[in-house]
mmCIF file of C-alpha atoms in Angstrom:
data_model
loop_
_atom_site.group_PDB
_atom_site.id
_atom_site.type_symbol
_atom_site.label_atom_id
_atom_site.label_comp_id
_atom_site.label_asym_id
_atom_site.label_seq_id
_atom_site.Cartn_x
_atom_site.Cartn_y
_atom_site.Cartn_z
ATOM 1 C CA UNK A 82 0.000 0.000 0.000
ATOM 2 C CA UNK A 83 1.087 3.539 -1.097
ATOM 3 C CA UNK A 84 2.360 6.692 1.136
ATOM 4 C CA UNK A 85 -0.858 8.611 -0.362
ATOM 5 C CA UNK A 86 -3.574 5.483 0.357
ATOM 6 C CA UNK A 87 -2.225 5.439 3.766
ATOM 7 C CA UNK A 88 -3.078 8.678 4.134
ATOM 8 C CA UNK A 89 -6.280 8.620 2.373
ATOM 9 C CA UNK A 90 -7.221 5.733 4.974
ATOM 10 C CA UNK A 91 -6.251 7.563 8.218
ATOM 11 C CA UNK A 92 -8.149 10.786 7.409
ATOM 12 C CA UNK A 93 -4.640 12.840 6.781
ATOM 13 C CA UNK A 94 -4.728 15.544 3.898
ATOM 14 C CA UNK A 95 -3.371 15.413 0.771
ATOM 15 C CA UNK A 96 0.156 17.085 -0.462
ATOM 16 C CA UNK A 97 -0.235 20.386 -0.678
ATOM 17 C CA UNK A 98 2.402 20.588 -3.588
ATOM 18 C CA UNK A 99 -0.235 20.179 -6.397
ATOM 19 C CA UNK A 100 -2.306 22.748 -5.230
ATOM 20 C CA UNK A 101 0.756 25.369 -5.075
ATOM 21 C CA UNK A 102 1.885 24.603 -8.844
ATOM 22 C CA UNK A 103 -1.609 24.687 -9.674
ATOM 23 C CA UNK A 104 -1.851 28.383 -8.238
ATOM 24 C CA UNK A 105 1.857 29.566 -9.742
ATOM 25 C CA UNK A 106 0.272 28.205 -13.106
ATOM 26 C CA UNK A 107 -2.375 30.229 -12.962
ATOM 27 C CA UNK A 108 -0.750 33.320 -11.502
ATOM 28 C CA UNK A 109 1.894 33.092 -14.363
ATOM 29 C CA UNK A 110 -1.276 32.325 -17.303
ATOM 30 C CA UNK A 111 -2.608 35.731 -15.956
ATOM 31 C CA UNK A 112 0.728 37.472 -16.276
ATOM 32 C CA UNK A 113 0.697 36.216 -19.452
ATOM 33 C CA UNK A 114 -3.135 37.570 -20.766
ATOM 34 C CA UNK A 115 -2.930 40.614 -18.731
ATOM 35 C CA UNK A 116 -1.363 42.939 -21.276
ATOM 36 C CA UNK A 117 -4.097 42.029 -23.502
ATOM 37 C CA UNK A 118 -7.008 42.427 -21.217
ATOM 38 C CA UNK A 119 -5.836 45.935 -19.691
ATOM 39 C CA UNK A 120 -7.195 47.873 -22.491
ATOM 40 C CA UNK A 121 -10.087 46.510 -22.016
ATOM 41 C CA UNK A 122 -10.630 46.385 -18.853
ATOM 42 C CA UNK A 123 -9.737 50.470 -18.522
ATOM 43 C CA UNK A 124 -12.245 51.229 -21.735
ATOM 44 C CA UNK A 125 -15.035 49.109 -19.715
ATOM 45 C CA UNK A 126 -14.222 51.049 -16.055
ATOM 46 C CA UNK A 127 -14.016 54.699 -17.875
ATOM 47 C CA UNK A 128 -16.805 53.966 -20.216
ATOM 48 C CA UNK A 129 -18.841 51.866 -18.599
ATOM 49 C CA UNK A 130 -18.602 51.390 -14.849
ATOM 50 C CA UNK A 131 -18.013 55.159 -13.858
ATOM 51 C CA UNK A 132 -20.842 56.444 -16.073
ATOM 52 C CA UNK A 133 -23.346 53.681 -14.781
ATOM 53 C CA UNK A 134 -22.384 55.188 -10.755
ATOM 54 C CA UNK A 135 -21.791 58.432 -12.153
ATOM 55 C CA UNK A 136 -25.801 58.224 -13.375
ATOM 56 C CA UNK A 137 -26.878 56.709 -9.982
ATOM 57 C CA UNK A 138 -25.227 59.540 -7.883
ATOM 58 C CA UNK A 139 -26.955 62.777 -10.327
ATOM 59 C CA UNK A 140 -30.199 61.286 -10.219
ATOM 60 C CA UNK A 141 -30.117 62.079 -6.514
ATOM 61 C CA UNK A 142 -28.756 65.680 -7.166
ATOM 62 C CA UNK A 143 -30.327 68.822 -8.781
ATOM 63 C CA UNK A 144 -27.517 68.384 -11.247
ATOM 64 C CA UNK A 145 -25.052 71.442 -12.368
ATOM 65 C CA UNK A 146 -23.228 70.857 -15.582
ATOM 66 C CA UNK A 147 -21.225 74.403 -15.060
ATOM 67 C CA UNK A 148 -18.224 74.175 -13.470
ATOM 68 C CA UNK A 149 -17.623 75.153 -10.242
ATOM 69 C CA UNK A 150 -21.653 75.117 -9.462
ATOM 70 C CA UNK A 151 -23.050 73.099 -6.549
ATOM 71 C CA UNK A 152 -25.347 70.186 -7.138
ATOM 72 C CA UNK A 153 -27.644 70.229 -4.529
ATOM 73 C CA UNK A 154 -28.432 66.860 -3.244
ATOM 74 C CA UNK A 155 -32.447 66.210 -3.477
ATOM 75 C CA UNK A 156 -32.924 62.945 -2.722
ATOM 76 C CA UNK A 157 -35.498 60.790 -4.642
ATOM 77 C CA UNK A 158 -37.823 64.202 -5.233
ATOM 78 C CA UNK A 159 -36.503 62.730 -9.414
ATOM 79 C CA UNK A 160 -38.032 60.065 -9.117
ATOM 80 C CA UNK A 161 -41.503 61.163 -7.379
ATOM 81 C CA UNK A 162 -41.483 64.201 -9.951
ATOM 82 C CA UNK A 163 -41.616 61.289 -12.799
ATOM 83 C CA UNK A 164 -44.740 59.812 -11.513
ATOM 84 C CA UNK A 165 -45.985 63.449 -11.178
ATOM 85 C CA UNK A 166 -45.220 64.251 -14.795
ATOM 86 C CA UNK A 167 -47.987 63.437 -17.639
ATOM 87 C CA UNK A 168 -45.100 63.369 -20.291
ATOM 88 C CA UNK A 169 -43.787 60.627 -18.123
ATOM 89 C CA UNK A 170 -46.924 58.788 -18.319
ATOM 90 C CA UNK A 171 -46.965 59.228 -22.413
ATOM 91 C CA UNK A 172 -43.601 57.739 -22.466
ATOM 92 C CA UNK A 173 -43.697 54.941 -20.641
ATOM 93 C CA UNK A 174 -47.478 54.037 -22.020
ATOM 94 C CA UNK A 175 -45.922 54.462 -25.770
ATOM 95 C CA UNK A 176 -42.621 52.807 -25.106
ATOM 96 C CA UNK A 177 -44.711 49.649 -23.782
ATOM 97 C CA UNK A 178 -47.536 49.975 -26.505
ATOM 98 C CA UNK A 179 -44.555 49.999 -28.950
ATOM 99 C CA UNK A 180 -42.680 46.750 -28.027
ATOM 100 C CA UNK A 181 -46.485 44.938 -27.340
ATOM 101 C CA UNK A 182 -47.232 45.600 -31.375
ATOM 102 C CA UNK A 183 -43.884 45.789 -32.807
ATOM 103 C CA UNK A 184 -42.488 42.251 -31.011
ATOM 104 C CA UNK A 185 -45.244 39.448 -32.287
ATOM 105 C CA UNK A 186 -45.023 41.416 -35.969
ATOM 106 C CA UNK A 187 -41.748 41.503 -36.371
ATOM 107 C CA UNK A 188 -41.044 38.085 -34.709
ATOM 108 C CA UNK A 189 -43.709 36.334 -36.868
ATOM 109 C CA UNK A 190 -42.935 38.175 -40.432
ATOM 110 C CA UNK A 191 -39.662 37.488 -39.808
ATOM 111 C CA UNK A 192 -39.586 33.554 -39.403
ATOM 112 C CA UNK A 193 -42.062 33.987 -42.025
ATOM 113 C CA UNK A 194 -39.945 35.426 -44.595
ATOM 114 C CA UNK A 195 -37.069 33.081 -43.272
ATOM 115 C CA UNK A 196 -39.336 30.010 -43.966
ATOM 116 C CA UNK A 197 -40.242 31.364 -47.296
ATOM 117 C CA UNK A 198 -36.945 32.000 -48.803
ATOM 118 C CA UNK A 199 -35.667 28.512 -47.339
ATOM 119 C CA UNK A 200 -37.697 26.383 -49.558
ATOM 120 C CA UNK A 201 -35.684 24.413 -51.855
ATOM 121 C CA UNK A 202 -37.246 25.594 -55.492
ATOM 122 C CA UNK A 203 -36.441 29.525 -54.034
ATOM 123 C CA UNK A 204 -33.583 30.507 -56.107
ATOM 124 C CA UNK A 205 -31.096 33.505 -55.203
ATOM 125 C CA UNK A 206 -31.367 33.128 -51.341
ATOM 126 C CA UNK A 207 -28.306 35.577 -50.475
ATOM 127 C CA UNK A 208 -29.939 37.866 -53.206
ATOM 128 C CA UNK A 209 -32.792 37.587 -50.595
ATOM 129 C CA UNK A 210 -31.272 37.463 -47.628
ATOM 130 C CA UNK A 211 -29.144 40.937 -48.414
ATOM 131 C CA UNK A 212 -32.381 42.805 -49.732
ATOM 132 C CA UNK A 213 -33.826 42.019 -46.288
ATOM 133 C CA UNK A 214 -31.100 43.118 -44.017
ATOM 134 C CA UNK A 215 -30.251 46.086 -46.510
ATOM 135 C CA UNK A 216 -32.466 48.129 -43.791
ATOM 136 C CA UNK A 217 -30.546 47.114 -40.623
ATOM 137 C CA UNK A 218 -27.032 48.822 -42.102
ATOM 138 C CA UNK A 219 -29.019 51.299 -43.815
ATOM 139 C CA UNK A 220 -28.378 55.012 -41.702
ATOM 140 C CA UNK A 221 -31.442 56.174 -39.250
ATOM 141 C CA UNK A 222 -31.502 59.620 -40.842
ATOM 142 C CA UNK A 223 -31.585 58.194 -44.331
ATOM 143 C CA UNK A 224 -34.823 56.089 -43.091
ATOM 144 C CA UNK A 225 -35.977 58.545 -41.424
ATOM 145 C CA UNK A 226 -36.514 60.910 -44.172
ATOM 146 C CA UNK A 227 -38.338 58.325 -46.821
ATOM 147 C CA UNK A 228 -40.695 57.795 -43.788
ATOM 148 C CA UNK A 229 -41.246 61.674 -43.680
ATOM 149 C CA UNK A 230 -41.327 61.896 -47.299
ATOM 150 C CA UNK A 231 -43.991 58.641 -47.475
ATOM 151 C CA UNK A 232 -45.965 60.085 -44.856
ATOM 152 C CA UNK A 233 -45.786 63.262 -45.410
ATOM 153 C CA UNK A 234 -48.940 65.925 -45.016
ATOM 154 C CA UNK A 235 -50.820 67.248 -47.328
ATOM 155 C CA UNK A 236 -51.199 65.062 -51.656
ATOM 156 C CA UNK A 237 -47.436 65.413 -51.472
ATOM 157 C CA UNK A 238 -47.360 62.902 -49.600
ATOM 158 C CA UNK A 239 -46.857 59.389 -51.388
ATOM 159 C CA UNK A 240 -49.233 57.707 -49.263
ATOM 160 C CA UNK A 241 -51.534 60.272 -49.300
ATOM 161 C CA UNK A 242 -51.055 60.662 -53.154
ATOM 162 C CA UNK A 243 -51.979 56.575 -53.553
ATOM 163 C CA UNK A 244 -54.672 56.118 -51.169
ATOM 164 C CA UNK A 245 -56.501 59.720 -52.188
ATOM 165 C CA UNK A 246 -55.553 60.915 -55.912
ATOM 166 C CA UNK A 247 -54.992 57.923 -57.034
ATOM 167 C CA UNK A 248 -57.533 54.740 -55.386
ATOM 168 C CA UNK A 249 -59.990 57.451 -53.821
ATOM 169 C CA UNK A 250 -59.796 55.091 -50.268
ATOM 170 C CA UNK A 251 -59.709 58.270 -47.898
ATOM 171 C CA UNK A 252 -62.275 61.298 -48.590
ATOM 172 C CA UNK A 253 -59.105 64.015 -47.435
ATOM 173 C CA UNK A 254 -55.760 63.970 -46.895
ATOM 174 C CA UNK A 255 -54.072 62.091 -43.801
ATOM 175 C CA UNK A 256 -52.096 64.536 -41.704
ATOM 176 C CA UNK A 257 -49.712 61.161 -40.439
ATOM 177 C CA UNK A 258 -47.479 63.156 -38.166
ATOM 178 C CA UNK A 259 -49.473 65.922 -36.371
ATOM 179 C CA UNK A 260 -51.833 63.278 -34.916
ATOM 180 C CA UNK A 261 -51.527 61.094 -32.053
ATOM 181 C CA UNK A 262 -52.083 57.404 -33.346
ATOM 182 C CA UNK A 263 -51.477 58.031 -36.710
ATOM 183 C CA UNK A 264 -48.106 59.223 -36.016
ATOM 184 C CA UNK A 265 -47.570 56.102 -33.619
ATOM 185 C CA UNK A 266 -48.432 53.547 -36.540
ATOM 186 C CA UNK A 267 -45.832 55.568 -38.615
ATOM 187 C CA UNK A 268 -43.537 54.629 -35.515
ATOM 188 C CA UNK A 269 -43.929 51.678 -35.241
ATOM 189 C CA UNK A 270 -43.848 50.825 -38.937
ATOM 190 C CA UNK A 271 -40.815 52.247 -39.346
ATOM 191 C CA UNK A 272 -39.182 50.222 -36.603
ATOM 192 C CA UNK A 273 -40.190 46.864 -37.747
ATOM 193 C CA UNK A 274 -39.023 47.919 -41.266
ATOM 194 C CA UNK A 275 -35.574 48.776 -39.939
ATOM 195 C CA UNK A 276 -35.290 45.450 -37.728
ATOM 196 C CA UNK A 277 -37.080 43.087 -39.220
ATOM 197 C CA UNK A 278 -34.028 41.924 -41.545
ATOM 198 C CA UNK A 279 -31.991 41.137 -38.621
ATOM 199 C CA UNK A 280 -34.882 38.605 -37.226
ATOM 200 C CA UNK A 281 -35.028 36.992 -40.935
ATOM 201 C CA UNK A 282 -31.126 36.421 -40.930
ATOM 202 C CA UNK A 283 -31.111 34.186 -37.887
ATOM 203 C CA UNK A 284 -33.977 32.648 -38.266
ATOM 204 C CA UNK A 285 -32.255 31.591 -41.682
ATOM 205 C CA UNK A 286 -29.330 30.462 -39.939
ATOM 206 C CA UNK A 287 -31.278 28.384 -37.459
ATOM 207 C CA UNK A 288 -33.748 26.845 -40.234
ATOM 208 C CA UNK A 289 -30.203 25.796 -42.388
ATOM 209 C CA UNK A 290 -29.300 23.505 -39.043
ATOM 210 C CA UNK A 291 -32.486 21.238 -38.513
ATOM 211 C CA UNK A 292 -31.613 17.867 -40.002
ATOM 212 C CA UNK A 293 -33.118 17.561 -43.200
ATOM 213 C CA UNK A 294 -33.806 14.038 -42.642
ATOM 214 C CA UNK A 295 -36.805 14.954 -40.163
ATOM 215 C CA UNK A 296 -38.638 16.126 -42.973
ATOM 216 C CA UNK A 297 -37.661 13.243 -44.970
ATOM 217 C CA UNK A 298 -39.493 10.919 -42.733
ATOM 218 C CA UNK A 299 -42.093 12.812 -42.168
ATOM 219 C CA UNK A 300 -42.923 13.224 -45.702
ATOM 220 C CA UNK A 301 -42.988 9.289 -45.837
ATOM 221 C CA UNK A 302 -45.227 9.305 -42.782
ATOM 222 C CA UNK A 303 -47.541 11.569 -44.901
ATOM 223 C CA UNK A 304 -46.884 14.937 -43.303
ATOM 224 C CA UNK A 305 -47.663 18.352 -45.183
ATOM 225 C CA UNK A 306 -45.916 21.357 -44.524
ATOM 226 C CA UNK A 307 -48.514 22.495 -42.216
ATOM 227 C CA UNK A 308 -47.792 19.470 -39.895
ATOM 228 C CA UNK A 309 -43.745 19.833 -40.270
ATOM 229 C CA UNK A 310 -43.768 23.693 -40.037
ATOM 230 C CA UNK A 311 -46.333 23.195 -36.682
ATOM 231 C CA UNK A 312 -44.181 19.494 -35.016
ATOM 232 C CA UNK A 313 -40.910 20.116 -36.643
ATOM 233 C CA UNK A 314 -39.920 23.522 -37.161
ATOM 234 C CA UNK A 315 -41.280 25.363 -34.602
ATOM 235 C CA UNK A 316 -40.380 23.041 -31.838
ATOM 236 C CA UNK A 317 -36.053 22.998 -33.309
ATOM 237 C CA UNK A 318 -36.344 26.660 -33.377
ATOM 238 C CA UNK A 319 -37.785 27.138 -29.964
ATOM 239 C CA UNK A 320 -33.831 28.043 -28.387
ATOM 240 C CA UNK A 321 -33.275 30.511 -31.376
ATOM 241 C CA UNK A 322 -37.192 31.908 -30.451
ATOM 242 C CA UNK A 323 -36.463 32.986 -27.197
ATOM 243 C CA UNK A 324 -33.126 34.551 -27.994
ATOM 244 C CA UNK A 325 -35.132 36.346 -30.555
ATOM 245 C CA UNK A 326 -37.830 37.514 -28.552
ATOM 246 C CA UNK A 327 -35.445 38.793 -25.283
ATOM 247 C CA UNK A 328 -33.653 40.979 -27.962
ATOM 248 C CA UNK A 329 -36.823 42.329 -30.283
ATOM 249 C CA UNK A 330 -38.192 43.074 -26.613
ATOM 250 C CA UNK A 331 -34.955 44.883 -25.551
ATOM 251 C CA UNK A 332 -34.456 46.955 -29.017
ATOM 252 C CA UNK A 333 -38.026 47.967 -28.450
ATOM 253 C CA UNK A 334 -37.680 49.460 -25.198
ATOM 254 C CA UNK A 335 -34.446 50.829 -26.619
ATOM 255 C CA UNK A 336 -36.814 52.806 -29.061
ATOM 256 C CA UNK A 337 -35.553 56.442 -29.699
ATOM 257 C CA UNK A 338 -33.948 57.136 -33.330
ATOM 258 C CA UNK A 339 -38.084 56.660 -34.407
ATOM 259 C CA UNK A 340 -38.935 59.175 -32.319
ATOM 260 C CA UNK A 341 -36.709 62.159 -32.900
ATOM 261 C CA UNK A 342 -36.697 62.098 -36.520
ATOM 262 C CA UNK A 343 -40.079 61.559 -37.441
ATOM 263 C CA UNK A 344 -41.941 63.757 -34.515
ATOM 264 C CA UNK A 345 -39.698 64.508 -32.080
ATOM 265 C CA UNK A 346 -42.161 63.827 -29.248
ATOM 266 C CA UNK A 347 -44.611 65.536 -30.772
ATOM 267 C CA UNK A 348 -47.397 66.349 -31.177
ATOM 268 C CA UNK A 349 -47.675 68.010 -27.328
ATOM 269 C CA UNK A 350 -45.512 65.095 -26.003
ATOM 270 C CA UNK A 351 -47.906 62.358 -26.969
ATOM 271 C CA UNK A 352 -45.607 60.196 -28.808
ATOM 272 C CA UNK A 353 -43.200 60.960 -26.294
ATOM 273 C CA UNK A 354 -40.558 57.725 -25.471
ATOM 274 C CA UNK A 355 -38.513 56.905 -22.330
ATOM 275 C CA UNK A 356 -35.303 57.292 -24.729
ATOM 276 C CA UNK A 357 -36.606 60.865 -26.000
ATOM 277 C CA UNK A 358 -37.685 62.060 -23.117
ATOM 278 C CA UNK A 359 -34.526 61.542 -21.507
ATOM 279 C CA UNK A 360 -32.441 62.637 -24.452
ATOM 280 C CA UNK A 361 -35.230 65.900 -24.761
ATOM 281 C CA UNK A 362 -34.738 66.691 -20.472
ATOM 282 C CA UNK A 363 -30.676 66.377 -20.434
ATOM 283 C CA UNK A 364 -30.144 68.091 -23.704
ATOM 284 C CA UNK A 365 -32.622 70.508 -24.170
ATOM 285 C CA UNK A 366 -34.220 71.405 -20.666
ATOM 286 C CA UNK A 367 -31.129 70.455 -19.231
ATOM 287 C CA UNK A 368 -32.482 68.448 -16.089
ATOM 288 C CA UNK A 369 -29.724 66.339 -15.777
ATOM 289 C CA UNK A 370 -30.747 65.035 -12.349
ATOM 290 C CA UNK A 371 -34.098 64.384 -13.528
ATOM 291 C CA UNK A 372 -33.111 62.796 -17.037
ATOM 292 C CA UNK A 373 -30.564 60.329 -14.851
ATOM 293 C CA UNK A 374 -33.471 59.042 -12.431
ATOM 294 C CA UNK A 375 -35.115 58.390 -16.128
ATOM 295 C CA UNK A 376 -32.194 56.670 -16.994
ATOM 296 C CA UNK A 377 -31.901 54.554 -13.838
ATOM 297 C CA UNK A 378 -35.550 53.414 -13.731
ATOM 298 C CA UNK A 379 -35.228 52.222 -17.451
ATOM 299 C CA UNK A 380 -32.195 50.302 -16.704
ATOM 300 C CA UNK A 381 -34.217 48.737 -13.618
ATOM 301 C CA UNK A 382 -36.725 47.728 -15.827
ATOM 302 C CA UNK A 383 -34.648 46.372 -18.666
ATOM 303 C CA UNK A 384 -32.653 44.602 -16.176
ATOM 304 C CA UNK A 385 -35.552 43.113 -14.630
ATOM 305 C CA UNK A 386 -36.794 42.145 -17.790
ATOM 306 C CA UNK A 387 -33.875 40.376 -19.195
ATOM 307 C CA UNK A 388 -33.104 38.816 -15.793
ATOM 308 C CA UNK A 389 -37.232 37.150 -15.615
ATOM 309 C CA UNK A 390 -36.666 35.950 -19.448
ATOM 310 C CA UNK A 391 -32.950 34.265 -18.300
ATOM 311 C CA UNK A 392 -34.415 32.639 -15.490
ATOM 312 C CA UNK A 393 -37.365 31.024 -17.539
ATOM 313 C CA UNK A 394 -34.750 29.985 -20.232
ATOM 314 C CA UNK A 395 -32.905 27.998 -17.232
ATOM 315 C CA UNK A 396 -36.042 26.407 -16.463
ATOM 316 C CA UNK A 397 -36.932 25.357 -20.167
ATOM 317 C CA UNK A 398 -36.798 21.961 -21.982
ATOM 318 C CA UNK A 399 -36.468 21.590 -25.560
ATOM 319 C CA UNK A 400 -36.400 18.204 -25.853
#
């Protein structure tokens, strides 16, 4: 019997000597990496860190920007002020209305679309599959401008010129951006244009993985493509799905660019977003303090978002 069985046997503890070249292995692999990492760990502290306490600390504070000026330490009058504030109200009742429409549309035209170009006799998939995501690269102000020039007042407007001068649908002119829903469905259309290629482009990716010899047998089992899309498809893309989802939800709540080029809030603040209204109270009212306990109670909420859909994804089965 061995030195280390006898010790084993009689309760005594093991050498020691493993566990110290264990620890000057990793001390010297770190030593090694460190270089690389320091960059990044210094662009994540002054970018990231100290901006995210910075934020905390001046939602607290009547906020000075001028140097030299006191910032008077208020306490959470920010945050009671929000829920005192009827543009608040617009912006968080449009920034939830937005991701409620824009999520199951965009989710379900893009694995649409994905589906559809997937099918063996569709030729020129990348043809396809570069026209959709030509909006995702494509610059906000760009976009932003054919959705003023589309919707735009007045028979210059295209869709005002189509639907009235031309197919007599509407008895006058649509004024899309000077009313309250009308400029919301503008909104919203122009934010699942922008992002729906993205959706169609992994959803592509995913569909290119199932095996095709599931829908081999059940095409001898006498499936249609009803059955396979419904017991085969959906069920292999049900990982992909909620990855989907957790980010169309976050990039709705993200929602700005939409806002400030087509109405800018308006009109009287009723299309109003958390992401404007923060950007419009730093930049143009200058209420830092107040625009920071904006920007902390959106992070809570994103965070406590994200953090409910990770735990359910722990919990799920998908097989």
């Amino acid at each position: 019997m061995s030195q280390l069985d006898v010790q084993v046997q009689t309760g005594q503890k093991k050498p020691k000597k493993k566990e110290r070249v264990s620890l000057k292995k990793g001390l010297q692999q770190w030593k090694e990496v460190f270089p690389f990492i320091i960059l990044g760990l210094i662009g994540t502290g002054v970018f990231v860190i100290y901006p995210l306490f910075k934020g905390i600390i001046m939602s607290f504070q009547d906020y000075n920007i001028m140097p030299g000026a006191e910032s008077p330490w208020v306490g959470f009058d920010n945050y009671t002020r929000a829920f005192e504030d009827q543009k608040f109200g617009y912006a968080v009742r449009n920034t939830f209305l937005n991701t409620i429409v824009t999520v199951p549309i965009n989710w379900f035209l893009g694995i649409f679309f994905a589906v559809l170009i997937n099918l063996q006799f569709i030729k020129y998939k990348i043809t396809f599959r570069t026209l959709y995501y030509l909006p995702i690269i494509t610059s906000w102000i760009v976009v932003a401008f054919l959705f003023r020039y589309l919707f735009a007042s007045g028979e210059g407007g295209f869709i005002n010129y189509v639907l009235y001068t031309q197919l007599g649908m509407i008895d006058q002119p649509i004024n899309w951006l000077q009313n309250q829903w009308t400029a919301m469905f503008v909104i919203w259309a122009f934010h699942i244009w922008k992002t729906v290629g993205w959706t169609v482009v992994i959803y592509l990716a995913a569909l290119q993985g199932i095996p095709k010899s599931l829908y081999e047998a059940a095409t001898i089992d006498g499936a249609n493509g009803v059955k396979m899309f419904r017991y085969i498809t959906i069920p292999m893309l049900a990982p992909i799905t909620i990855f989907v989802v957790i980010q169309l939800v976050m990039g709705a709540f993200n929602i700005f660019p939409q806002v400030y080029f087509l109405t800018g809030g308006g009109p009287m603040n009723q299309t109003e977003v958390i992401q404007s209204m923060i950007y419009t109270e730093a930049f143009n009212n200058m209420n830092f303090g107040y625009s920071s306990a904006l920007g902390v109670m959106m992070g809570l909420t994103i965070f406590i978002i994200t953090w409910s859909q990770q735990k359910k994804i722990g919990k799920q089965k998908f097989y």
